[in-house]
Coordinates of C-alpha atoms and ligand atoms in Angstrom, one line a residue:
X1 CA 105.9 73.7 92.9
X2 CA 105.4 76.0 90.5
X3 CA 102.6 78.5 91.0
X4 CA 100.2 79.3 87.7
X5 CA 97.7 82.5 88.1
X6 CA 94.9 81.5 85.7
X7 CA 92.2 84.2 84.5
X8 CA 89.0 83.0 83.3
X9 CA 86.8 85.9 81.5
X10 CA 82.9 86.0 81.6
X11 CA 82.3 83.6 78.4
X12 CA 85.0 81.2 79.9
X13 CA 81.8 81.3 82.8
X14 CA 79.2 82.1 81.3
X15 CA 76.6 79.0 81.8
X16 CA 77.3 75.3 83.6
X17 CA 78.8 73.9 80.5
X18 CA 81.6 76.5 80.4
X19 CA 82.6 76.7 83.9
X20 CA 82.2 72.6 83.5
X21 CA 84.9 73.5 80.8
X22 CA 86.8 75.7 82.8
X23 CA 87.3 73.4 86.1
X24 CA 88.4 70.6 83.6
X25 CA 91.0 73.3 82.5
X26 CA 92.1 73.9 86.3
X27 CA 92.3 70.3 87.1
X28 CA 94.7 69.0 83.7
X29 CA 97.1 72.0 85.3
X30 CA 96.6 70.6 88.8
X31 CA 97.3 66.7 87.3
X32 CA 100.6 68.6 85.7
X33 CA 102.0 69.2 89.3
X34 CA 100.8 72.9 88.8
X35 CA 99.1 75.4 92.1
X36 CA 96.7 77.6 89.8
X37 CA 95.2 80.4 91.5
X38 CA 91.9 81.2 90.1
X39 CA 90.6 84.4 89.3
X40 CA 87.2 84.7 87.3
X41 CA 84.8 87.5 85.6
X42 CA 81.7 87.6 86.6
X43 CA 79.7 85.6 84.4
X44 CA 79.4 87.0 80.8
X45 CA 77.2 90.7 80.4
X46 CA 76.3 90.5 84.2
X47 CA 78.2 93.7 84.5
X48 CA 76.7 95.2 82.2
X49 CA 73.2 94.1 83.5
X50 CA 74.2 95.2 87.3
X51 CA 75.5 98.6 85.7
X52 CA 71.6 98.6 84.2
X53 CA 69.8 98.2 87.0
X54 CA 71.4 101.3 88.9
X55 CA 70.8 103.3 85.9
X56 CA 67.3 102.2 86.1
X57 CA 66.8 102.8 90.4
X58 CA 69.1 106.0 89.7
X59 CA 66.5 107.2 87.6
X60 CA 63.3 106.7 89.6
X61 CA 62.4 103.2 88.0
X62 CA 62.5 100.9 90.8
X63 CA 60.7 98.0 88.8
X64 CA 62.7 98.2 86.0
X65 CA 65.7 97.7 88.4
X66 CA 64.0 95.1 90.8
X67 CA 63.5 93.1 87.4
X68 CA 66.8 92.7 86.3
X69 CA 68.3 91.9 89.4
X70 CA 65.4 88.8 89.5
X71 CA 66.6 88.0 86.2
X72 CA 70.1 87.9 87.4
X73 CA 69.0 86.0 90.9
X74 CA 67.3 83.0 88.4
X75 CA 70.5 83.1 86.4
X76 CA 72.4 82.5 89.2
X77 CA 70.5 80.0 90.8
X78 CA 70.2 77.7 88.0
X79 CA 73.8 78.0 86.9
X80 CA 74.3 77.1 90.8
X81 CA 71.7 74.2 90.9
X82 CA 73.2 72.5 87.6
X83 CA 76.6 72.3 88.8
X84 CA 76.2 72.1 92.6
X85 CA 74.2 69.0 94.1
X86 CA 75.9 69.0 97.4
X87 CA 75.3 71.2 100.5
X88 CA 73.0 73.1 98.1
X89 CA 71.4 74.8 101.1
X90 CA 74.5 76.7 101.3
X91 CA 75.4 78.1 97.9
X92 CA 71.6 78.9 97.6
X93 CA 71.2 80.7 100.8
X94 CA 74.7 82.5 100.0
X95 CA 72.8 83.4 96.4
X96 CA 70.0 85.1 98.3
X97 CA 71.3 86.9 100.4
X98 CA 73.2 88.6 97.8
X99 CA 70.4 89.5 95.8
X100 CA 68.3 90.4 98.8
X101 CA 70.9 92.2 99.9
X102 CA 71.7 94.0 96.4
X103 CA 67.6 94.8 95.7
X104 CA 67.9 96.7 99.1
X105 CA 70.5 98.9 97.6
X106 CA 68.5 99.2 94.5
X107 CA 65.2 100.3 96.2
X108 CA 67.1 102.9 98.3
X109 CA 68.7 104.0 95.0
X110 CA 66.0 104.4 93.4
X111 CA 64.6 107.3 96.4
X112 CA 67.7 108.7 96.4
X113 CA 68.1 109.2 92.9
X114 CA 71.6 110.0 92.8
X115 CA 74.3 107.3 91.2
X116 CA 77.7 108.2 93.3
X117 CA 80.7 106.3 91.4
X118 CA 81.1 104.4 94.6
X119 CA 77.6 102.6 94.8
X120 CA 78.4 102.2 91.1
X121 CA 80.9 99.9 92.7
X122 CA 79.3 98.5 95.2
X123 CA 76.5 97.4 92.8
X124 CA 78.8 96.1 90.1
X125 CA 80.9 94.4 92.8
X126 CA 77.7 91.5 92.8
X127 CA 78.9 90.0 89.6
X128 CA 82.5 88.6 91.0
X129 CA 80.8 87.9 94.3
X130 CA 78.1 85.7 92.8
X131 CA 80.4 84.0 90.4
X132 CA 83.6 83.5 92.3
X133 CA 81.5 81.4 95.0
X134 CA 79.5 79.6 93.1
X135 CA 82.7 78.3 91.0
X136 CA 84.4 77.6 94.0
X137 CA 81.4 75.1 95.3
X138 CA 81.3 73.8 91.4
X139 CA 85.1 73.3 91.7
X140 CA 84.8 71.8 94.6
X141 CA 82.6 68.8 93.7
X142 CA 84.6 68.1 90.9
X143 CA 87.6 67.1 93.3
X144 CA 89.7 70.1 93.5
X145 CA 90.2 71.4 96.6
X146 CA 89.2 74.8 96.2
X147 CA 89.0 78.0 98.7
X148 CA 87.0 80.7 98.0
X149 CA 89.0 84.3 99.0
X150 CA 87.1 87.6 98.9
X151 CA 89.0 89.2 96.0
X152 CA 88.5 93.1 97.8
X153 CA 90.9 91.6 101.2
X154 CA 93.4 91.1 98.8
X155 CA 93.1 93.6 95.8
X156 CA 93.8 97.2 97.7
X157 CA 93.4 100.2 96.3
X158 CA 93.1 104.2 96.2
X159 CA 89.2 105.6 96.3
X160 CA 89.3 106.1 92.6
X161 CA 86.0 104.5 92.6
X162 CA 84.9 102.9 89.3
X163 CA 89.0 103.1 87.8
X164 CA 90.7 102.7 91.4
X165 CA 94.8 102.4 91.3
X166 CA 95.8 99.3 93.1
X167 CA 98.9 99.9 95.7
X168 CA 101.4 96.8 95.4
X169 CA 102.8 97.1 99.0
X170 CA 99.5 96.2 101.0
X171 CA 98.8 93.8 97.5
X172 CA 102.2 92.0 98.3
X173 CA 101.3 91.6 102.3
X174 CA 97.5 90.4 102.0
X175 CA 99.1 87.8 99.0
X176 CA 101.3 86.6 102.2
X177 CA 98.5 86.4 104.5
X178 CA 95.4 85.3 102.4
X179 CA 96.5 82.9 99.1
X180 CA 99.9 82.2 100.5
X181 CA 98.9 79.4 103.4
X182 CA 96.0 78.4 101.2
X183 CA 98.6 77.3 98.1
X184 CA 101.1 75.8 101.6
X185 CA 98.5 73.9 102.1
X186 CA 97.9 72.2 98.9
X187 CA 94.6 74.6 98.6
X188 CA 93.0 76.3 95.1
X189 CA 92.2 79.7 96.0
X190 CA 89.3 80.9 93.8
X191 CA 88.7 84.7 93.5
X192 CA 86.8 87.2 92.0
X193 CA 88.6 89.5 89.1
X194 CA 88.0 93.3 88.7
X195 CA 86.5 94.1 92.4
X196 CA 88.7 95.8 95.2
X197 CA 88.9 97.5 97.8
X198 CA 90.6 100.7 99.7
X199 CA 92.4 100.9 102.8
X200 CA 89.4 101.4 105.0
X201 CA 87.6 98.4 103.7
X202 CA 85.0 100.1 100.8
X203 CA 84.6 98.5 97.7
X204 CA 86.5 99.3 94.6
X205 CA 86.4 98.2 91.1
X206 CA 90.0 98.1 88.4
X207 CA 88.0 99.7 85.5
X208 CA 86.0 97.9 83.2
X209 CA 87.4 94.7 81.8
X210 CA 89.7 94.6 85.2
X211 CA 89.7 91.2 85.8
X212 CA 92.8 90.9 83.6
X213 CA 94.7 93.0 85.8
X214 CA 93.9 91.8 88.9
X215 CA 95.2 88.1 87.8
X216 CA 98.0 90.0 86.7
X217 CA 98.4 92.1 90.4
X218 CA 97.6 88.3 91.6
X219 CA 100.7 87.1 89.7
X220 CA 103.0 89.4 90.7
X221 CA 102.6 89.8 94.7
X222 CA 103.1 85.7 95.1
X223 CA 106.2 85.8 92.4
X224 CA 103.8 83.1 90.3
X225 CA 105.8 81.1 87.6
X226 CA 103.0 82.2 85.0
X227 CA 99.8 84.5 84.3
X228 CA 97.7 82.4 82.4
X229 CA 94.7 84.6 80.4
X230 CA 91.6 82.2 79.8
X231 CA 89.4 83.9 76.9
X232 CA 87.1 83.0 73.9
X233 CA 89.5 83.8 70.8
X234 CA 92.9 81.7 70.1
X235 CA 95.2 84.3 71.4
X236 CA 96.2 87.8 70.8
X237 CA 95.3 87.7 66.9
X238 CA 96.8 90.0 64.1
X239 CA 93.2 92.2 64.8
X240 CA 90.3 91.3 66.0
X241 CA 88.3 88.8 64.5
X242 CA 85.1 90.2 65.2
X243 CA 86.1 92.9 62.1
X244 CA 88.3 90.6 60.3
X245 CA 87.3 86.8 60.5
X246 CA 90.5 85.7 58.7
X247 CA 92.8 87.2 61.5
X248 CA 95.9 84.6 62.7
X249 CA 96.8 83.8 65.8
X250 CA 100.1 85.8 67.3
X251 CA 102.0 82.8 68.4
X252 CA 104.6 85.1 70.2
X253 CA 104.5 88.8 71.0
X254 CA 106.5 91.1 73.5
X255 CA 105.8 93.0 76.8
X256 CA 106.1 96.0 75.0
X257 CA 103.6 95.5 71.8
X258 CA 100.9 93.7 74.2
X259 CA 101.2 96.3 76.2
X260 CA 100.7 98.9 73.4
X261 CA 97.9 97.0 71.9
X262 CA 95.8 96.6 74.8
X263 CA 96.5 100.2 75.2
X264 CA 94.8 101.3 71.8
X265 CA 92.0 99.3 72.2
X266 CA 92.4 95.3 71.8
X267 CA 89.8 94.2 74.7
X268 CA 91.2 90.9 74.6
X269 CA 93.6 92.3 77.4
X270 CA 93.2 95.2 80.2
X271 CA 96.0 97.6 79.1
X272 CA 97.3 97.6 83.0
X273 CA 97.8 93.4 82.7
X274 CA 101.5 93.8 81.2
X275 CA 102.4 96.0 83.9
X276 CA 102.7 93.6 86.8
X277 CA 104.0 91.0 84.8
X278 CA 107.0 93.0 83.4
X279 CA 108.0 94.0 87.0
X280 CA 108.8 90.1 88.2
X281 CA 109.4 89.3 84.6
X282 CA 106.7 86.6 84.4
X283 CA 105.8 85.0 81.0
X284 CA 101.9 85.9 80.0
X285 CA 99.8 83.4 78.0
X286 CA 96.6 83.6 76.0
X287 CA 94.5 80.8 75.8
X288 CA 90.8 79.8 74.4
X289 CA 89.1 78.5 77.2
X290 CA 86.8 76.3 74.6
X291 CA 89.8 75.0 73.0
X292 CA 92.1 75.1 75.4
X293 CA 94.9 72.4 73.4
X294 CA 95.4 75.4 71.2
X295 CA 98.6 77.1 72.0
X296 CA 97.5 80.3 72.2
X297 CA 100.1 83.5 72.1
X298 CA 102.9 83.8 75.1
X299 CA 103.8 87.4 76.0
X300 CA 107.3 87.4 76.5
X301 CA 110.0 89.9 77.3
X302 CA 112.2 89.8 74.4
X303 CA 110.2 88.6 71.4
X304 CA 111.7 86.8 68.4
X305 CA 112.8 88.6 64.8
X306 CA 109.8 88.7 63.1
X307 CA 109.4 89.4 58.9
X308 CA 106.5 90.9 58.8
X309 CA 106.0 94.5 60.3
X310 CA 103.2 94.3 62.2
X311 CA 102.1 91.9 65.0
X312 CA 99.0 93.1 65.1
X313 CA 96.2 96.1 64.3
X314 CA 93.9 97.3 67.3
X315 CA 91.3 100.2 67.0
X316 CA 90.0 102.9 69.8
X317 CA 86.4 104.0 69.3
X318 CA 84.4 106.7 70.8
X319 CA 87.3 109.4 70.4
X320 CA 87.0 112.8 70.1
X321 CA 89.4 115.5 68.4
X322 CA 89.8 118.7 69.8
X323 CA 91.4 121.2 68.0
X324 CA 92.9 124.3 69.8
X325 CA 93.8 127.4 67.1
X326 CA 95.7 130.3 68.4
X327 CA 95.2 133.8 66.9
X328 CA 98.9 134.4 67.8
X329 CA 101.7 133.0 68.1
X330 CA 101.2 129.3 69.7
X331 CA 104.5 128.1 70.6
X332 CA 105.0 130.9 73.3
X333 CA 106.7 129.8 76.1
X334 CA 103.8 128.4 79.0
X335 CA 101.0 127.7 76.5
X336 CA 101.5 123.8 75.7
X337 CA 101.4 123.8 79.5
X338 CA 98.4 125.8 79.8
X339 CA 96.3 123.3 77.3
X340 CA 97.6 120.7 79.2
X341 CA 96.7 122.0 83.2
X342 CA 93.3 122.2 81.8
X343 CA 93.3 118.5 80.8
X344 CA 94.8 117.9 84.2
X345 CA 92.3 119.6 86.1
X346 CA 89.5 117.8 84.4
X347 CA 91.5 114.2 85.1
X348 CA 91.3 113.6 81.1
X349 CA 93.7 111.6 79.6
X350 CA 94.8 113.0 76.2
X351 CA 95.8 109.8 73.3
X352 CA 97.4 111.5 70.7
X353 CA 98.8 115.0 69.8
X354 CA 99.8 117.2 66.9
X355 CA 100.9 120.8 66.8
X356 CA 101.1 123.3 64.5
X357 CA 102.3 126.9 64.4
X358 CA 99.2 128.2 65.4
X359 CA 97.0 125.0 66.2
X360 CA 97.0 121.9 68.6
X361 CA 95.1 119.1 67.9
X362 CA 94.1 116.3 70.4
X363 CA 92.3 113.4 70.9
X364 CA 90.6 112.3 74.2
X365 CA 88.3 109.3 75.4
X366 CA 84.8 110.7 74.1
X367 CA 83.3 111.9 78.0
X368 CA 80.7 114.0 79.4
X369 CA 83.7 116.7 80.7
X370 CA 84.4 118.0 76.6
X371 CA 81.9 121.0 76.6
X372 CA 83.8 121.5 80.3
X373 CA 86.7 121.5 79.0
X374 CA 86.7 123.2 75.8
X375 CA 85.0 126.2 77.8
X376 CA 88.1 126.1 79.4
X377 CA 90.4 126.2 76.6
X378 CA 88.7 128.6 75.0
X379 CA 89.9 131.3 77.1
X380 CA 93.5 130.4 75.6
X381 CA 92.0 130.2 71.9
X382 CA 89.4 129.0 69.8
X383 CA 88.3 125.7 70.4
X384 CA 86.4 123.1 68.2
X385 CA 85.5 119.4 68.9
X386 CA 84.0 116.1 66.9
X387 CA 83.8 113.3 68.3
X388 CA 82.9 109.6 66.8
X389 CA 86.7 109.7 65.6
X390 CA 88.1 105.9 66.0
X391 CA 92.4 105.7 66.2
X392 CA 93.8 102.8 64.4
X393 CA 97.2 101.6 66.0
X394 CA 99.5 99.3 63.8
X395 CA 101.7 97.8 66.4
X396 CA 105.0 95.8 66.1
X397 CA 108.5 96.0 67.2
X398 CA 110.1 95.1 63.5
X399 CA 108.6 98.6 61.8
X400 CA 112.0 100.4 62.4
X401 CA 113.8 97.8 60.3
X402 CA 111.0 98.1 57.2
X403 CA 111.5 101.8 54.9
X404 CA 108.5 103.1 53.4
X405 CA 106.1 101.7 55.8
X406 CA 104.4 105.2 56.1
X407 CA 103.8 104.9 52.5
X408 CA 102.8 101.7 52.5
X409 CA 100.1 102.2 55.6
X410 CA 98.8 105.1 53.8
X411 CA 98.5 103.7 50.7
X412 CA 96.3 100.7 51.7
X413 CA 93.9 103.2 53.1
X414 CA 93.9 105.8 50.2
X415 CA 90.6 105.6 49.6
X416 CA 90.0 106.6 53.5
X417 CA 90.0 110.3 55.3
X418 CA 92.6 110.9 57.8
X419 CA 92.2 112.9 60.6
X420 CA 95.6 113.2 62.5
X421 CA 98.4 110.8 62.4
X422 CA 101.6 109.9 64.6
X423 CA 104.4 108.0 64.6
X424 CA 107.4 108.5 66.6
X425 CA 105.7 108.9 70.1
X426 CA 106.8 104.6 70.2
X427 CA 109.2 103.2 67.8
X428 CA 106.9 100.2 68.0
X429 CA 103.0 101.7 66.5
X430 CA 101.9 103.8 63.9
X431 CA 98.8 105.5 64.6
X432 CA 96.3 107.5 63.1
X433 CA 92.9 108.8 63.2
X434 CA 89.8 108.8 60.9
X435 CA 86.0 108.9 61.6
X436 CA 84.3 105.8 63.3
X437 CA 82.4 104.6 60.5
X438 CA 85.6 104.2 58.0
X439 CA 87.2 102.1 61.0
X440 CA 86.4 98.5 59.7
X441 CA 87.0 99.0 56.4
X442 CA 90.5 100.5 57.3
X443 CA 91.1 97.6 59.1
X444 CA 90.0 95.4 57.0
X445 CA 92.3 97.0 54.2
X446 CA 95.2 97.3 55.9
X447 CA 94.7 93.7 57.2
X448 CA 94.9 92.3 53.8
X449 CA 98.0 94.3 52.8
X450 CA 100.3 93.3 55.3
X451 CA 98.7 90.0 56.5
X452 CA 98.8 88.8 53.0
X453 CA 102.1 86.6 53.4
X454 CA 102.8 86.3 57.2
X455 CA 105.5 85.0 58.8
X456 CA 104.8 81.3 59.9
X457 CA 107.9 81.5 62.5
X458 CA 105.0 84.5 64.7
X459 CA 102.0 83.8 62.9
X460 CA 99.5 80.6 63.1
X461 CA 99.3 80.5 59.6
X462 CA 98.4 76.6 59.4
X463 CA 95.2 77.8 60.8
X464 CA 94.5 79.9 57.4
X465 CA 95.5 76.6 55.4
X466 CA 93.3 74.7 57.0
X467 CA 90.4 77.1 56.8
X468 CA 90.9 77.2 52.8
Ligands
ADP501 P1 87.0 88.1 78.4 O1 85.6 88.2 78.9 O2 87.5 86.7 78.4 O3 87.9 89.1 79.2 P2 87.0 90.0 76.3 O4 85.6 90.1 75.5 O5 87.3 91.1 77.2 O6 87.1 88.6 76.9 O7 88.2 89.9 75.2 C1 88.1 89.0 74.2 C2 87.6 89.6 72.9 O8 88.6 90.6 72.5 C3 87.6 88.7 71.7 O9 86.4 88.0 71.6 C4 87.8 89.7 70.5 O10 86.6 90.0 69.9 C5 88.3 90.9 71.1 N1 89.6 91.4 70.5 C6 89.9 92.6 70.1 N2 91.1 92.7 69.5 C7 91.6 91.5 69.6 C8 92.9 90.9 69.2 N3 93.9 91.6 68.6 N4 93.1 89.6 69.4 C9 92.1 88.8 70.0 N5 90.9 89.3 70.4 C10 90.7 90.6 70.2
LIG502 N1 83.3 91.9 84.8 C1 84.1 93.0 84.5 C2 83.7 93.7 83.2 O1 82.8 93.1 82.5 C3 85.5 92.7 84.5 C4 86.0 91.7 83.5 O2 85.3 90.9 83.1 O3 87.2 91.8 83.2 O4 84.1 94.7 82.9
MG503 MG1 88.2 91.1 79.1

């Protein structure tokens, strides 16, 4: 049988009705002669609430924190109470002592007053604890025959907390022993996305948006026929809609493009998801959880000639630029490598770089380690940083066979101010950078220019019709 690794995000499980939605989903792929194995968010901006409450203990405000995490206990609870009417003892005492236990980490917290990364993730952890098992018990009642598996015995990582690397070997093994005999024996395991943990046992987390990746890792250590990606747009669209309401669906788009558009900022996929995927060669899909008869877009290997371009436009925010100016001579042998130890030693990932005879440009996540690390550099040069910069990535593997496409980019944005640009780095993007506040309208102008007569063999374009 073959064996289909479905994602569901937070909206996709956000309140009864949508994981109602969601175990209808699971059960038409189950009725197909499919074995899903579930992985789910937490439900939608609990993360984001748990990462509140330990910025509230970590600060002294031990009400403030206590507060949210009742909030979060009644959310839970009633989510729980809607969709599960059997053995409710259970999945209310399992609720409970959760949230006891997490308001006892949030008391201490707040005396200790210090937020290590790894209580970060032992905090944030709550959210695909909570919603994993109470799914599994909703699942459960609605005839599937569902498993719940603690996502950190079988997600293993380094102790990066808070961005951990996951190591594929002991992945690969604890696949074998923990989702394997469960999917032998005709079982649904359910599991939390995003949460992990290292070798000795401790609690990891992927990065933010992980839960992506780890259906992704999940995918790849059982060989699964397909990753399915359960969200709340249609697909991978041509940018994102939130900015540009008119974008069309990607029907079909490659490893390589997906992977470089999650990369410069579409959070409609983890940029690690493509990764696992392209090892074993398994076929990615993109689906809208509340309208899940849409086709959504299929990330293949090889994608198919396309007219247009572009696929698609993504945008980075909160960047900074540093520039780096020499009084003499800057391409001396050793000094690119001195501006670069010092971004090593500060474990800062540079995006994008331009150099000049005397200057070297570069743009970096915007962090609390600049002022660091420009004090650093500035015992090779001078050193100046802005930050609110926002890189805008045109992505598609049919730019080499278009001329004049610099031209044309540029043009569409005239009336914008560029910062730095780059093309070359990937025969697949053009990217370049302006300030944060032109980034919409950029998009939004460049959207129009080469959107304006899409290809319908790659793009949805019946969608468009219809909408006139
Ligand atoms: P989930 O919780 O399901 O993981 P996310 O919020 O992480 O969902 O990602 C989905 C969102 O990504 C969409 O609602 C959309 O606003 C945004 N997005 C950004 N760029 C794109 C794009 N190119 N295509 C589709 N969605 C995009
Ligand atoms: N819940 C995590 C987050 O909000 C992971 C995810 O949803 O992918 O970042
Ligand atoms: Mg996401």
């Amino acid at each position: 049988m073959s064996v289909v690794v479905m994602k569901f995000g937070g909206t996709s499980v956000e309140d009864p009705a949508a994981i109602e939605r969601t175990a209808g989903i699971v059960a038409g792929r189950v009725a197909a002669g499919k074995q899903p194995v579930v992985v789910v968010s937490a439900m939608s901006k609990v993360t984001d609430q748990l990462l509140r409450a330990a910025d509230e203990a970590s600060k002294g405000h031990r009400n403030e924190a206590i507060e949210i995490s009742t909030q979060l206990r009644e959310r839970h609870k009633t989510t729980a109470a809607a969709l599960v009417k059997n053995n409710t003892a259970e999945i209310h005492a399992f609720i409970d002592e959760h949230f006891n236990s997490l308001d006892e980490i949030l008391r201490g917290l707040a005396v200790i007053l210090e937020l290590t990364p790894r209580i970060s993730d032992l905090i944030v952890s709550f959210g695909e604890r909570l919603s994993s098992r109470i799914i599994t018990s909703a699942f459960a009642e609605r005839g599937l025959n569902a498993a719940h598996v603690d996502a950190r015995e079988v997600i293993i990582t380094d102790s990066q907390y808070q961005k951990a690397t996951p190591l594929d070997a002991p992945i690969e093994k604890r696949a074998e022993e923990k989702l394997r005999p469960l999917l032998n024996a005709g079982q649904l395991p359910v599991m939390g996305g995003f949460i992990a943990s290292n070798e000795a046992g401790i609690t990891t987390t992927l990065g933010r948006g992980g839960s992506d990746f780890t259906g992704a890792l999940v995918g790849g250590a059982l060989n699964a026929d397909e990753i399915e990606i359960w969200t709340d747009v249609n697909g991978i669209m041509t940018t994102d809609p939130r900015i540009c309401p008119d974008a069309l669906r990607v029907k079909v788009i490659s490893f390589e493009e997906a992977a470089e558009l999650a990369y410069f900022g579409a959070k409609v996929l983890h940029p690690a998801t493509i990764l696992p995927a392209v090892k074993k060669n398994i076929p990615v899909a993109v689906l809208n959880s509340r309208n899940p008869s849409n086709e959504g877009t299929r990330i293949i290997s090889l994608a198919p000639h396309c007219k247009s371009p572009f696929k698609s436009i993504a945008v980075k925010k909160r960047l900074s630029i540093i520039d780096v100016v020499a009084s003499r001579m800057l391409m001396t042998h050793g000094y690119m490598k001195d501006i670069f130890t010092i971004f090593d030693k500060h474990q800062c990932p540079v995006d994008m770089v331009s150099t000049s005879e005397v200057s070297v440009s570069l743009t970096v996540d915007s962090n609390e380690k600049l002022p660091l690390i420009a004090a650093d550099l500035s015992e090779l040069a001078d050193v100046k940083y802005e930050g609110r910069k926002a890189l805008i990535c045109l992505v598609g593997e049919d730019i080499r066979g278009h001329n004049g496409m610099a031209a044309a980019v540029f043009n569409a944005i005239r009336h914008i101010n560029v910062r730095m640009i780059s093309q070359g780095a990937s025969e697949i993007n053009m990217s370049f950078m302006i300030d944060e506040d032109d980034a919409e309208e950029a998009i939004r102008s460049l959207h129009a220019t080469f959107f304006k007569d899409p290809d319908p063999a790659i793009f949805d374009v019946d969608a468009r019709k219809a909408a006139l």
